[in-house]
């Protein structure tokens, strides 16, 4: 089982595991502080990503774009804010005679607001813990190796509810990643996605 499959299972299990808790009541029969059923969701987003890591020597090919995948699960304790946990894979950047890859986990505070009927807007602010891999040609002035660490993440987008449970999303995000020898640089995906609420 590869890392992407494992992370998908973890994120999905976390989301589904919240469902039974959502119906819980305290022993006195009163209201529970656990969010009500129907506020949990899982989602998948796909779209182009753009790396900002330096390309090194200009004699080497440099393509800073690839395709990104974001798999996530969240819960909305209120109608306007919630928490989201996901796995992000920004694809591979062709860089310095080799490739650079960025992936990791993301944890964000999410704010949502309705705009008109089924249309809404959302914003995210949080952090990601990432792992990057860089393989570059000798003489390219780009360091080879892996790096890990935390970085800032934020984003915004719009959503459209097809049904009370199924929504489409259009979003833009920025994730700071640590790259070997170059500190932190952002990768910015633009994505289309689907969310299922339960």
Coordinates of N, CA, C and O in Angstrom, one line a residue:
X1 N 0.9 -1.2 0.0 CA 0.0 0.0 0.0 C 0.9 1.2 0.0 O 1.8 1.4 0.8
X2 N 0.7 2.2 -1.0 CA 1.5 3.4 -1.0 C 1.0 4.4 0.0 O -0.1 4.3 0.6
X3 N 1.8 5.5 0.1 CA 1.5 6.5 1.1 C 0.2 7.2 0.8 O -0.6 7.5 1.7
X4 N -0.1 7.4 -0.4 CA -1.3 8.1 -0.8 C -2.5 7.4 -0.4 O -3.5 7.9 0.2
X5 N -2.5 6.1 -0.6 CA -3.7 5.2 -0.2 C -3.8 5.2 1.3 O -5.0 5.3 1.8
X6 N -2.7 5.1 2.0 CA -2.8 5.0 3.4 C -3.4 6.3 4.0 O -4.3 6.3 4.9
X7 N -2.9 7.5 3.5 CA -3.4 8.7 4.0 C -4.9 8.9 3.7 O -5.6 9.5 4.5
X8 N -5.3 8.5 2.5 CA -6.7 8.6 2.2 C -7.6 7.8 3.2 O -8.6 8.2 3.6
X9 N -7.1 6.6 3.5 CA -7.9 5.7 4.5 C -7.9 6.4 5.8 O -9.0 6.4 6.5
X10 N -6.8 7.0 6.3 CA -6.8 7.7 7.6 C -7.8 8.9 7.6 O -8.6 9.0 8.5
X11 N -7.8 9.7 6.5 CA -8.6 10.9 6.5 C -10.1 10.4 6.4 O -11.0 11.0 7.1
X12 N -10.4 9.4 5.6 CA -11.8 9.0 5.5 C -12.3 8.4 6.8 O -13.4 8.6 7.3
X13 N -11.4 7.6 7.5 CA -11.8 7.0 8.8 C -12.0 8.0 9.8 O -13.0 7.9 10.6
X14 N -11.2 9.1 9.8 CA -11.4 10.2 10.8 C -12.8 10.8 10.6 O -13.5 11.2 11.5
X15 N -13.1 11.0 9.3 CA -14.4 11.7 9.0 C -15.6 10.8 9.4 O -16.5 11.2 10.1
X16 N -15.5 9.5 9.0 CA -16.6 8.6 9.3 C -16.7 8.3 10.8 O -17.8 8.1 11.3
X17 N -15.6 8.3 11.5 CA -15.6 8.0 12.9 C -16.3 9.1 13.7 O -16.8 8.8 14.8
X18 N -16.4 10.3 13.1 CA -17.1 11.4 13.8 C -18.6 11.2 13.8 O -19.4 11.8 14.6
X19 N -19.1 10.4 12.8 CA -20.6 10.3 12.6 C -21.3 9.8 13.8 O -22.3 10.3 14.2
X20 N -20.9 8.6 14.4 CA -21.6 8.1 15.6 C -21.6 9.1 16.7 O -22.6 9.3 17.5
X21 N -20.5 9.8 16.9 CA -20.3 10.8 18.0 C -21.3 11.9 17.8 O -21.8 12.6 18.7
X22 N -21.6 12.2 16.5 CA -22.5 13.4 16.2 C -23.9 13.2 16.8 O -24.6 14.2 17.1
X23 N -24.3 11.9 17.1 CA -25.6 11.7 17.6 C -25.6 11.5 19.1 O -26.7 11.3 19.7
X24 N -24.5 11.7 19.7 CA -24.4 11.4 21.1 C -25.1 12.5 22.0 O -25.1 13.6 21.6
X25 N -25.6 12.0 23.1 CA -26.2 12.9 24.1 C -25.5 12.6 25.4 O -25.0 11.5 25.6
X26 N -25.5 13.6 26.3 CA -24.9 13.3 27.6 C -25.8 12.4 28.5 O -27.0 12.2 28.1
X27 N -25.3 11.9 29.6 CA -26.0 11.0 30.4 C -27.3 11.5 31.0 O -28.2 10.8 31.3
X28 N -27.4 12.8 31.1 CA -28.7 13.4 31.6 C -29.7 13.6 30.6 O -30.8 14.1 30.9
X29 N -29.4 13.2 29.3 CA -30.4 13.4 28.3 C -30.5 14.8 27.7 O -31.3 15.1 26.8
X30 N -29.6 15.7 28.1 CA -29.5 17.0 27.6 C -28.8 17.1 26.3 O -28.4 16.1 25.7
X31 N -28.6 18.4 25.9 CA -27.9 18.6 24.6 C -26.4 18.3 24.7 O -25.8 18.5 25.8
X32 N -25.9 17.7 23.7 CA -24.4 17.4 23.6 C -23.6 18.5 23.0 O -24.2 19.3 22.2
X33 N -22.4 18.7 23.4 CA -21.5 19.7 22.8 C -20.9 19.2 21.5 O -20.3 19.9 20.8
X34 N -21.1 17.9 21.2 CA -20.6 17.3 19.9 C -21.5 17.9 18.8 O -22.7 18.0 18.9
X35 N -20.9 18.3 17.6 CA -21.7 18.8 16.5 C -22.8 17.8 16.1 O -22.6 16.6 16.1
X36 N -23.9 18.4 15.6 CA -25.0 17.6 15.2 C -24.7 16.8 13.9 O -23.9 17.2 13.1
X37 N -25.5 15.8 13.7 CA -25.3 15.0 12.5 C -25.6 15.8 11.3 O -26.5 16.6 11.3
X38 N -24.8 15.6 10.2 CA -25.0 16.4 9.0 C -24.0 17.5 8.9 O -24.0 18.1 7.8
X39 N -23.2 17.7 9.9 CA -22.2 18.8 9.8 C -20.8 18.2 9.3 O -19.9 19.0 9.1
X40 N -20.6 16.9 9.2 CA -19.4 16.4 8.8 C -19.4 16.3 7.3 O -20.4 16.3 6.6
X41 N -18.1 16.3 6.7 CA -18.0 16.2 5.2 C -16.7 15.6 4.8 O -15.7 15.6 5.6
X42 N -16.7 15.0 3.6 CA -15.4 14.6 3.0 C -15.4 15.2 1.6 O -16.4 15.5 1.0
X43 N -14.2 15.3 1.1 CA -14.1 16.0 -0.2 C -12.8 15.6 -1.0 O -11.8 15.0 -0.4
X44 N -12.9 15.8 -2.3 CA -11.8 15.6 -3.2 C -11.6 16.7 -4.1 O -12.7 17.2 -4.7
X45 N -10.4 17.3 -4.3 CA -10.2 18.4 -5.2 C -9.0 18.1 -6.1 O -8.0 17.5 -5.6
X46 N -9.1 18.5 -7.3 CA -8.1 18.2 -8.3 C -7.9 19.5 -9.1 O -8.8 20.3 -9.4
X47 N -6.6 19.8 -9.5 CA -6.3 20.9 -10.3 C -4.9 21.2 -10.5 O -4.0 20.5 -9.9
X48 N -4.5 22.2 -11.3 CA -3.1 22.5 -11.5 C -2.5 23.2 -10.3 O -3.1 23.9 -9.5
X49 N -1.2 22.9 -10.1 CA -0.4 23.5 -9.0 C 0.8 24.2 -9.6 O 1.3 23.9 -10.7
X50 N 1.2 25.3 -8.9 CA 2.4 26.0 -9.4 C 3.4 26.2 -8.2 O 3.1 26.7 -7.2
X51 N 4.6 25.7 -8.5 CA 5.7 25.7 -7.5 C 6.4 27.1 -7.6 O 6.5 27.7 -8.7
X52 N 6.9 27.5 -6.5 CA 7.7 28.8 -6.5 C 9.2 28.5 -6.2 O 10.0 29.5 -6.0
X53 N 9.6 27.3 -6.0 CA 11.0 26.9 -5.7 C 11.9 27.4 -6.9 O 11.5 27.3 -8.0
X54 N 13.1 27.9 -6.6 CA 14.0 28.3 -7.6 C 14.4 27.2 -8.5 O 14.6 26.0 -8.1
X55 N 14.6 27.5 -9.8 CA 14.9 26.5 -10.8 C 16.4 26.2 -11.0 O 16.7 25.2 -11.6
X56 N 17.3 26.9 -10.4 CA 18.7 26.7 -10.6 C 19.2 27.2 -11.9 O 18.7 28.1 -12.5
X57 N 20.3 26.5 -12.4 CA 20.9 27.0 -13.6 C 19.9 27.0 -14.8 O 19.1 26.1 -15.0
X58 N 20.0 28.1 -15.6 CA 19.0 28.3 -16.6 C 19.2 27.4 -17.8 O 18.4 27.3 -18.7
X59 N 20.3 26.6 -17.9 CA 20.6 25.7 -19.0 C 19.7 24.4 -18.8 O 19.5 23.7 -19.8
X60 N 19.1 24.2 -17.6 CA 18.2 23.1 -17.4 C 16.7 23.5 -17.6 O 16.3 24.6 -17.4
X61 N 16.0 22.5 -18.1 CA 14.5 22.7 -18.2 C 13.9 22.9 -16.9 O 14.2 22.3 -15.9
X62 N 12.9 23.8 -16.9 CA 12.2 24.1 -15.6 C 10.7 24.3 -15.9 O 10.3 25.2 -16.7
X63 N 9.9 23.4 -15.4 CA 8.4 23.5 -15.5 C 7.9 23.5 -14.1 O 7.8 22.5 -13.5
X64 N 7.4 24.7 -13.7 CA 6.9 24.8 -12.3 C 5.5 24.4 -12.1 O 5.0 24.5 -11.0
X65 N 4.8 23.8 -13.1 CA 3.4 23.4 -12.9 C 3.3 21.8 -13.0 O 4.0 21.2 -13.6
X66 N 2.3 21.4 -12.3 CA 1.8 20.0 -12.4 C 0.4 19.9 -11.9 O -0.3 20.9 -11.7
X67 N -0.1 18.7 -11.6 CA -1.4 18.5 -11.2 C -1.4 18.1 -9.7 O -0.6 17.4 -9.2
X68 N -2.4 18.7 -8.9 CA -2.5 18.5 -7.5 C -3.7 17.7 -7.2 O -4.7 17.6 -7.9
X69 N -3.6 17.0 -6.0 CA -4.7 16.2 -5.5 C -4.8 16.6 -4.0 O -3.8 16.6 -3.3
X70 N -6.1 16.8 -3.6 CA -6.3 17.1 -2.2 C -7.5 16.3 -1.7 O -8.6 16.3 -2.3
X71 N -7.3 15.5 -0.7 CA -8.3 14.6 -0.1 C -8.5 15.1 1.4 O -7.5 15.2 2.1
X72 N -9.7 15.3 1.8 CA -9.9 15.9 3.1 C -11.2 15.5 3.8 O -12.1 15.0 3.1
X73 N -11.2 15.7 5.1 CA -12.4 15.5 5.9 C -12.6 16.7 6.9 O -11.6 17.2 7.3
X74 N -13.8 17.0 7.1 CA -14.0 18.2 8.0 C -15.3 18.1 8.8 O -16.1 17.2 8.6
X75 N -15.4 19.0 9.8 CA -16.6 19.1 10.6 C -16.9 20.5 10.9 O -16.0 21.3 11.2
X76 N -18.2 20.9 10.9 CA -18.6 22.2 11.1 C -19.4 22.3 12.4 O -20.6 22.0 12.5
X77 N -18.7 22.7 13.5 CA -19.5 22.8 14.8 C -20.6 23.9 14.8 O -21.5 23.9 15.6
X78 N -20.4 24.9 13.9 CA -21.5 25.9 13.7 C -21.7 26.0 12.2 O -21.1 25.4 11.4
X79 N -22.7 26.9 11.9 CA -23.0 27.1 10.5 C -21.9 27.9 9.7 O -21.9 27.9 8.5
X80 N -21.0 28.5 10.5 CA -20.0 29.4 9.8 C -18.6 29.0 10.0 O -17.7 29.6 9.3
X81 N -18.2 28.1 10.9 CA -16.8 27.8 11.0 C -16.7 26.3 11.3 O -17.6 25.7 11.8
X82 N -15.5 25.8 11.0 CA -15.2 24.4 11.3 C -13.7 24.1 11.2 O -12.9 25.0 11.1
X83 N -13.4 22.8 11.2 CA -12.0 22.3 11.2 C -11.9 21.3 10.1 O -12.8 20.5 9.9
X84 N -10.8 21.3 9.4 CA -10.6 20.4 8.2 C -9.2 19.8 8.3 O -8.2 20.5 8.6
X85 N -9.1 18.5 8.0 CA -7.8 17.7 8.0 C -7.8 17.1 6.6 O -8.7 16.4 6.2
X86 N -6.6 17.2 6.0 CA -6.5 16.6 4.7 C -5.1 16.1 4.3 O -4.1 16.5 5.0
X87 N -5.0 15.4 3.2 CA -3.8 15.0 2.6 C -3.6 15.8 1.3 O -4.6 15.9 0.5
X88 N -2.4 16.4 1.0 CA -2.2 17.2 -0.2 C -1.0 16.6 -0.9 O 0.0 16.3 -0.3
X89 N -1.1 16.5 -2.2 CA 0.0 16.1 -3.1 C 0.0 17.1 -4.3 O -0.9 17.2 -5.0
X90 N 1.1 17.8 -4.3 CA 1.2 18.9 -5.3 C 1.8 18.4 -6.7 O 2.1 19.2 -7.5
X91 N 2.1 17.1 -6.8 CA 2.6 16.6 -8.1 C 4.1 16.9 -8.1 O 4.8 17.1 -7.1
X92 N 4.7 16.8 -9.3 CA 6.2 16.9 -9.5 C 6.5 18.1 -10.4 O 5.9 18.3 -11.4
X93 N 7.5 18.9 -9.9 CA 8.0 20.0 -10.7 C 9.3 19.5 -11.5 O 10.2 19.0 -10.8
X94 N 9.3 19.8 -12.8 CA 10.5 19.5 -13.5 C 11.5 20.6 -13.2 O 11.3 21.8 -13.5
X95 N 12.7 20.3 -12.6 CA 13.6 21.3 -12.1 C 15.0 20.8 -12.1 O 15.3 19.8 -11.6
X96 N 15.9 21.7 -12.6 CA 17.3 21.5 -12.5 C 17.8 20.1 -13.0 O 18.6 19.5 -12.3
X97 N 17.3 19.6 -14.1 CA 17.7 18.3 -14.6 C 17.1 17.1 -13.9 O 17.5 16.0 -14.1
X98 N 16.1 17.4 -13.0 CA 15.5 16.3 -12.2 C 14.0 16.7 -11.9 O 13.4 17.5 -12.6
X99 N 13.5 16.3 -10.8 CA 12.2 16.6 -10.3 C 12.2 16.9 -8.8 O 13.0 16.5 -8.1
X100 N 11.2 17.7 -8.5 CA 10.9 18.1 -7.1 C 9.5 17.8 -6.8 O 8.6 18.1 -7.6
X101 N 9.2 17.1 -5.6 CA 7.8 16.7 -5.3 C 7.5 17.2 -3.9 O 8.4 17.2 -3.0
X102 N 6.3 17.6 -3.7 CA 5.8 18.1 -2.4 C 4.5 17.5 -2.0 O 3.6 17.4 -2.8
X103 N 4.4 17.0 -0.8 CA 3.2 16.3 -0.3 C 3.1 16.4 1.2 O 4.2 16.7 1.9
X104 N 2.0 16.2 1.8 CA 1.9 16.3 3.3 C 0.5 16.3 3.8 O -0.5 16.1 3.1
X105 N 0.3 16.6 5.1 CA -0.9 16.7 5.8 C -1.2 18.2 6.0 O -0.3 19.0 6.2
X106 N -2.5 18.6 6.0 CA -2.9 19.9 6.2 C -4.0 20.0 7.3 O -5.0 19.2 7.2
X107 N -3.9 20.9 8.2 CA -4.9 21.2 9.2 C -5.3 22.6 9.1 O -4.5 23.5 9.3
X108 N -6.6 22.9 8.9 CA -7.1 24.3 8.7 C -8.3 24.6 9.5 O -9.2 23.7 9.7
X109 N -8.4 25.8 9.9 CA -9.7 26.4 10.4 C -10.4 26.9 9.2 O -9.8 27.6 8.4
X110 N -11.7 26.6 9.0 CA -12.5 26.9 7.9 C -13.6 27.8 8.3 O -14.3 27.6 9.2
X111 N -13.8 28.9 7.5 CA -15.0 29.8 7.7 C -15.8 29.8 6.4 O -15.3 29.9 5.3
X112 N -17.2 29.6 6.6 CA -18.1 29.6 5.4 C -19.2 30.6 5.6 O -19.6 30.9 6.7
X113 N -19.7 31.1 4.5 CA -20.8 32.0 4.6 C -21.7 31.9 3.3 O -21.1 31.7 2.2
X114 N -23.0 31.9 3.4 CA -23.9 31.8 2.2 C -23.8 33.2 1.5 O -23.7 34.2 2.1
X115 N -24.0 33.1 0.2 CA -24.0 34.3 -0.6 C -25.4 34.5 -1.2 O -26.0 35.6 -1.1
X116 N -25.9 33.5 -1.9 CA -27.2 33.6 -2.5 C -27.7 32.2 -2.8 O -27.0 31.4 -3.5
X117 N -28.8 31.8 -2.3 CA -29.4 30.5 -2.5 C -28.4 29.4 -2.2 O -27.9 29.2 -1.1
X118 N -28.0 28.6 -3.3 CA -27.1 27.5 -3.1 C -25.6 27.9 -3.2 O -24.7 27.1 -3.1
X119 N -25.3 29.2 -3.4 CA -24.0 29.7 -3.6 C -23.4 30.1 -2.3 O -24.0 30.9 -1.5
X120 N -22.1 29.8 -2.0 CA -21.5 30.2 -0.8 C -20.0 30.5 -1.0 O -19.4 30.2 -2.1
X121 N -19.4 31.1 0.0 CA -17.9 31.4 -0.1 C -17.3 30.7 1.1 O -17.9 30.5 2.2
X122 N -16.0 30.5 1.0 CA -15.3 29.9 2.2 C -13.8 30.4 2.2 O -13.3 30.8 1.2
X123 N -13.2 30.4 3.4 CA -11.8 30.7 3.5 C -11.2 29.8 4.5 O -11.9 29.2 5.3
X124 N -9.9 29.6 4.4 CA -9.1 28.6 5.2 C -7.8 29.3 5.7 O -7.2 30.0 5.0
X125 N -7.5 28.9 6.9 CA -6.2 29.4 7.5 C -5.7 28.2 8.4 O -6.4 27.8 9.3
X126 N -4.4 27.8 8.2 CA -3.9 26.7 9.0 C -2.5 26.4 8.7 O -1.7 27.3 8.4
X127 N -2.1 25.2 8.9 CA -0.7 24.8 8.7 C -0.7 23.4 8.1 O -1.6 22.7 8.1
X128 N 0.5 23.1 7.4 CA 0.7 21.8 6.9 C 2.0 21.2 7.4 O 3.0 22.0 7.6
X129 N 2.1 19.9 7.5 CA 3.3 19.2 7.8 C 3.6 18.5 6.5 O 2.9 17.6 6.1
X130 N 4.8 18.8 5.9 CA 5.0 18.3 4.6 C 6.4 17.5 4.5 O 7.2 17.7 5.4
X131 N 6.5 16.8 3.4 CA 7.7 16.1 3.0 C 8.0 16.5 1.6 O 7.1 16.3 0.7
X132 N 9.2 16.9 1.3 CA 9.6 17.2 -0.1 C 10.8 16.4 -0.5 O 11.6 16.0 0.3
X133 N 10.8 16.1 -1.8 CA 12.0 15.3 -2.3 C 12.5 16.0 -3.6 O 11.7 16.4 -4.4
X134 N 13.8 16.2 -3.6 CA 14.4 16.9 -4.7 C 15.5 16.1 -5.3 O 16.4 15.7 -4.6
X135 N 15.5 15.9 -6.6 CA 16.5 15.2 -7.3 C 17.0 16.1 -8.4 O 16.2 16.5 -9.3
X136 N 18.2 16.6 -8.4 CA 18.7 17.5 -9.4 C 20.0 17.1 -10.0 O 20.8 16.3 -9.4
X137 N 20.3 17.6 -11.2 CA 21.6 17.3 -11.8 C 22.8 18.0 -11.2 O 22.6 19.1 -10.6
X138 N 23.9 17.4 -11.2 CA 25.1 18.0 -10.7 C 25.4 19.3 -11.5 O 25.2 19.4 -12.7
X139 N 25.8 20.3 -10.8 CA 26.1 21.6 -11.5 C 24.9 22.5 -11.7 O 25.0 23.5 -12.3
X140 N 23.8 22.1 -11.1 CA 22.5 22.8 -11.4 C 22.3 23.9 -10.3 O 21.4 24.7 -10.4
X141 N 23.1 23.9 -9.2 CA 23.0 24.8 -8.1 C 21.8 24.6 -7.2 O 21.4 25.4 -6.4
X142 N 21.1 23.4 -7.4 CA 20.0 23.0 -6.6 C 20.4 21.8 -5.8 O 21.0 20.9 -6.3
X143 N 20.1 21.9 -4.5 CA 20.5 20.8 -3.6 C 19.6 19.6 -3.8 O 18.4 19.7 -3.9
X144 N 20.2 18.4 -3.7 CA 19.4 17.2 -3.7 C 19.0 16.8 -2.3 O 19.7 17.2 -1.3
X145 N 18.0 16.1 -2.1 CA 17.6 15.6 -0.8 C 16.2 15.7 -0.4 O 15.3 16.2 -1.3
X146 N 15.8 15.4 0.8 CA 14.5 15.5 1.3 C 14.5 16.5 2.4 O 15.5 16.8 3.1
X147 N 13.3 17.1 2.7 CA 13.1 18.0 3.8 C 11.7 17.8 4.4 O 10.8 17.4 3.6
X148 N 11.6 18.1 5.6 CA 10.3 18.0 6.3 C 10.1 19.3 7.2 O 11.0 19.9 7.6
X149 N 8.8 19.6 7.5 CA 8.6 20.7 8.4 C 7.2 21.2 8.2 O 6.4 20.9 7.4
X150 N 6.9 22.2 9.2 CA 5.6 22.9 9.2 C 5.7 24.1 8.3 O 6.7 24.7 8.2
X151 N 4.5 24.5 7.8 CA 4.4 25.7 7.0 C 3.0 26.3 7.1 O 2.1 25.6 7.4
X152 N 2.9 27.6 6.7 CA 1.6 28.2 6.7 C 0.8 27.8 5.5 O 1.3 27.6 4.4
X153 N -0.5 27.7 5.7 CA -1.4 27.5 4.6 C -2.6 28.4 4.7 O -3.1 28.7 5.8
X154 N -3.1 28.8 3.5 CA -4.4 29.6 3.5 C -5.0 29.5 2.2 O -4.4 29.0 1.2
X155 N -6.3 29.8 2.1 CA -7.0 29.7 0.8 C -8.4 30.3 0.9 O -8.8 30.7 1.9
X156 N -9.0 30.3 -0.3 CA -10.4 30.8 -0.4 C -11.0 30.2 -1.6 O -10.4 29.6 -2.5
X157 N -12.4 30.3 -1.6 CA -13.1 29.7 -2.8 C -14.6 29.9 -2.7 O -15.1 30.6 -1.8
X158 N -15.3 29.3 -3.6 CA -16.7 29.3 -3.7 C -17.2 27.9 -3.8 O -16.6 27.0 -4.2
X159 N -18.5 27.7 -3.3 CA -19.1 26.4 -3.4 C -20.5 26.6 -3.9 O -21.2 27.6 -3.8
X160 N -21.0 25.5 -4.5 CA -22.4 25.4 -5.0 C -23.0 24.1 -4.6 O -22.4 23.0 -4.9
X161 N -24.1 24.2 -3.9 CA -24.8 23.0 -3.4 C -25.8 22.5 -4.5 O -26.8 23.1 -4.8
X162 N -25.5 21.3 -5.0 CA -26.4 20.6 -6.0 C -27.6 20.1 -5.2 O -28.7 20.1 -5.7
X163 N -27.3 19.5 -4.0 CA -28.3 18.9 -3.1 C -27.9 19.3 -1.7 O -26.8 19.8 -1.5
X164 N -28.7 19.0 -0.7 CA -28.3 19.3 0.7 C -27.0 18.6 1.1 O -26.3 19.0 2.0
X165 N -26.6 17.5 0.4 CA -25.5 16.7 0.7 C -24.3 16.8 -0.2 O -23.1 16.5 0.2
X166 N -24.5 17.2 -1.5 CA -23.4 17.2 -2.5 C -23.2 18.6 -3.0 O -24.1 19.3 -3.4
X167 N -21.9 19.0 -2.9 CA -21.5 20.4 -3.3 C -20.3 20.3 -4.3 O -19.5 19.4 -4.2
X168 N -20.2 21.3 -5.2 CA -19.1 21.5 -6.0 C -18.3 22.7 -5.4 O -18.9 23.6 -4.9
X169 N -17.0 22.6 -5.5 CA -16.1 23.7 -5.0 C -15.1 24.2 -6.1 O -14.7 23.4 -6.9
X170 N -14.8 25.5 -6.0 CA -13.7 26.0 -6.8 C -12.8 26.8 -5.8 O -13.3 27.7 -5.1
X171 N -11.6 26.4 -5.7 CA -10.7 27.0 -4.7 C -9.3 27.3 -5.1 O -8.8 26.8 -6.1
X172 N -8.7 28.2 -4.4 CA -7.3 28.6 -4.6 C -6.6 28.5 -3.2 O -7.2 29.0 -2.2
X173 N -5.5 27.9 -3.2 CA -4.8 27.7 -1.9 C -3.3 28.0 -2.0 O -2.7 28.0 -3.2
X174 N -2.7 28.3 -0.9 CA -1.2 28.5 -0.9 C -0.7 27.7 0.3 O -1.2 27.8 1.4
X175 N 0.3 26.8 0.0 CA 1.0 26.0 1.1 C 2.5 26.2 1.1 O 3.1 26.1 0.0
X176 N 3.0 26.6 2.2 CA 4.5 26.7 2.3 C 5.1 25.4 2.6 O 4.7 24.7 3.5
X177 N 6.1 25.0 1.8 CA 6.9 23.8 1.9 C 8.3 24.0 2.1 O 8.9 25.0 1.6
X178 N 9.0 23.2 2.9 CA 10.4 23.3 3.0 C 11.1 22.4 2.0 O 10.8 21.2 1.9
X179 N 12.0 23.0 1.2 CA 12.8 22.3 0.2 C 14.2 22.3 0.5 O 14.8 23.2 1.1
X180 N 14.9 21.2 0.2 CA 16.3 21.0 0.6 C 17.1 22.2 0.0 O 17.2 22.5 -1.2
X181 N 17.8 22.8 1.0 CA 18.8 23.9 0.6 C 18.2 25.2 0.2 O 18.9 26.2 -0.1
X182 N 16.8 25.3 0.2 CA 16.2 26.6 -0.2 C 15.2 27.2 0.7 O 14.5 28.1 0.4
X183 N 15.1 26.6 1.9 CA 14.1 27.1 2.9 C 12.7 26.8 2.5 O 12.4 25.8 1.8
X184 N 11.8 27.7 2.8 CA 10.4 27.5 2.5 C 10.0 28.3 1.3 O 10.3 29.5 1.1
X185 N 9.2 27.6 0.4 CA 8.6 28.3 -0.8 C 7.2 27.8 -0.9 O 6.9 26.6 -0.7
X186 N 6.3 28.7 -1.4 CA 4.9 28.2 -1.5 C 4.6 27.4 -2.8 O 5.3 27.6 -3.8
X187 N 3.7 26.6 -2.7 CA 3.1 25.9 -3.9 C 1.6 26.2 -3.9 O 1.0 26.1 -2.8
X188 N 1.1 26.7 -5.0 CA -0.3 27.2 -5.0 C -1.1 26.5 -6.1 O -1.0 26.7 -7.3
X189 N -2.0 25.6 -5.6 CA -3.0 24.9 -6.5 C -4.3 25.7 -6.7 O -4.8 26.4 -5.8
X190 N -4.8 25.6 -7.8 CA -6.2 26.0 -8.1 C -7.0 24.8 -8.4 O -6.5 24.0 -9.3
X191 N -8.1 24.6 -7.8 CA -8.8 23.2 -7.9 C -10.3 23.3 -8.0 O -10.9 24.2 -7.6
X192 N -10.8 22.3 -8.7 CA -12.2 22.0 -8.7 C -12.4 20.7 -7.9 O -11.6 19.8 -7.9
X193 N -13.5 20.7 -7.1 CA -13.7 19.5 -6.3 C -15.2 19.2 -6.0 O -16.1 20.0 -6.4
X194 N -15.4 18.1 -5.3 CA -16.7 17.7 -4.8 C -16.6 17.4 -3.3 O -15.6 16.9 -2.8
X195 N -17.7 17.8 -2.6 CA -17.8 17.6 -1.2 C -19.1 16.8 -0.9 O -20.1 17.1 -1.5
X196 N -19.0 15.8 0.0 CA -20.2 15.1 0.4 C -20.4 15.3 1.9 O -19.5 15.0 2.7
X197 N -21.5 15.8 2.3 CA -21.9 16.0 3.7 C -22.7 14.9 4.2 O -23.5 14.3 3.5
X198 N -22.4 14.6 5.5 CA -23.2 13.5 6.1 C -23.7 13.9 7.5 O -23.2 14.9 8.0

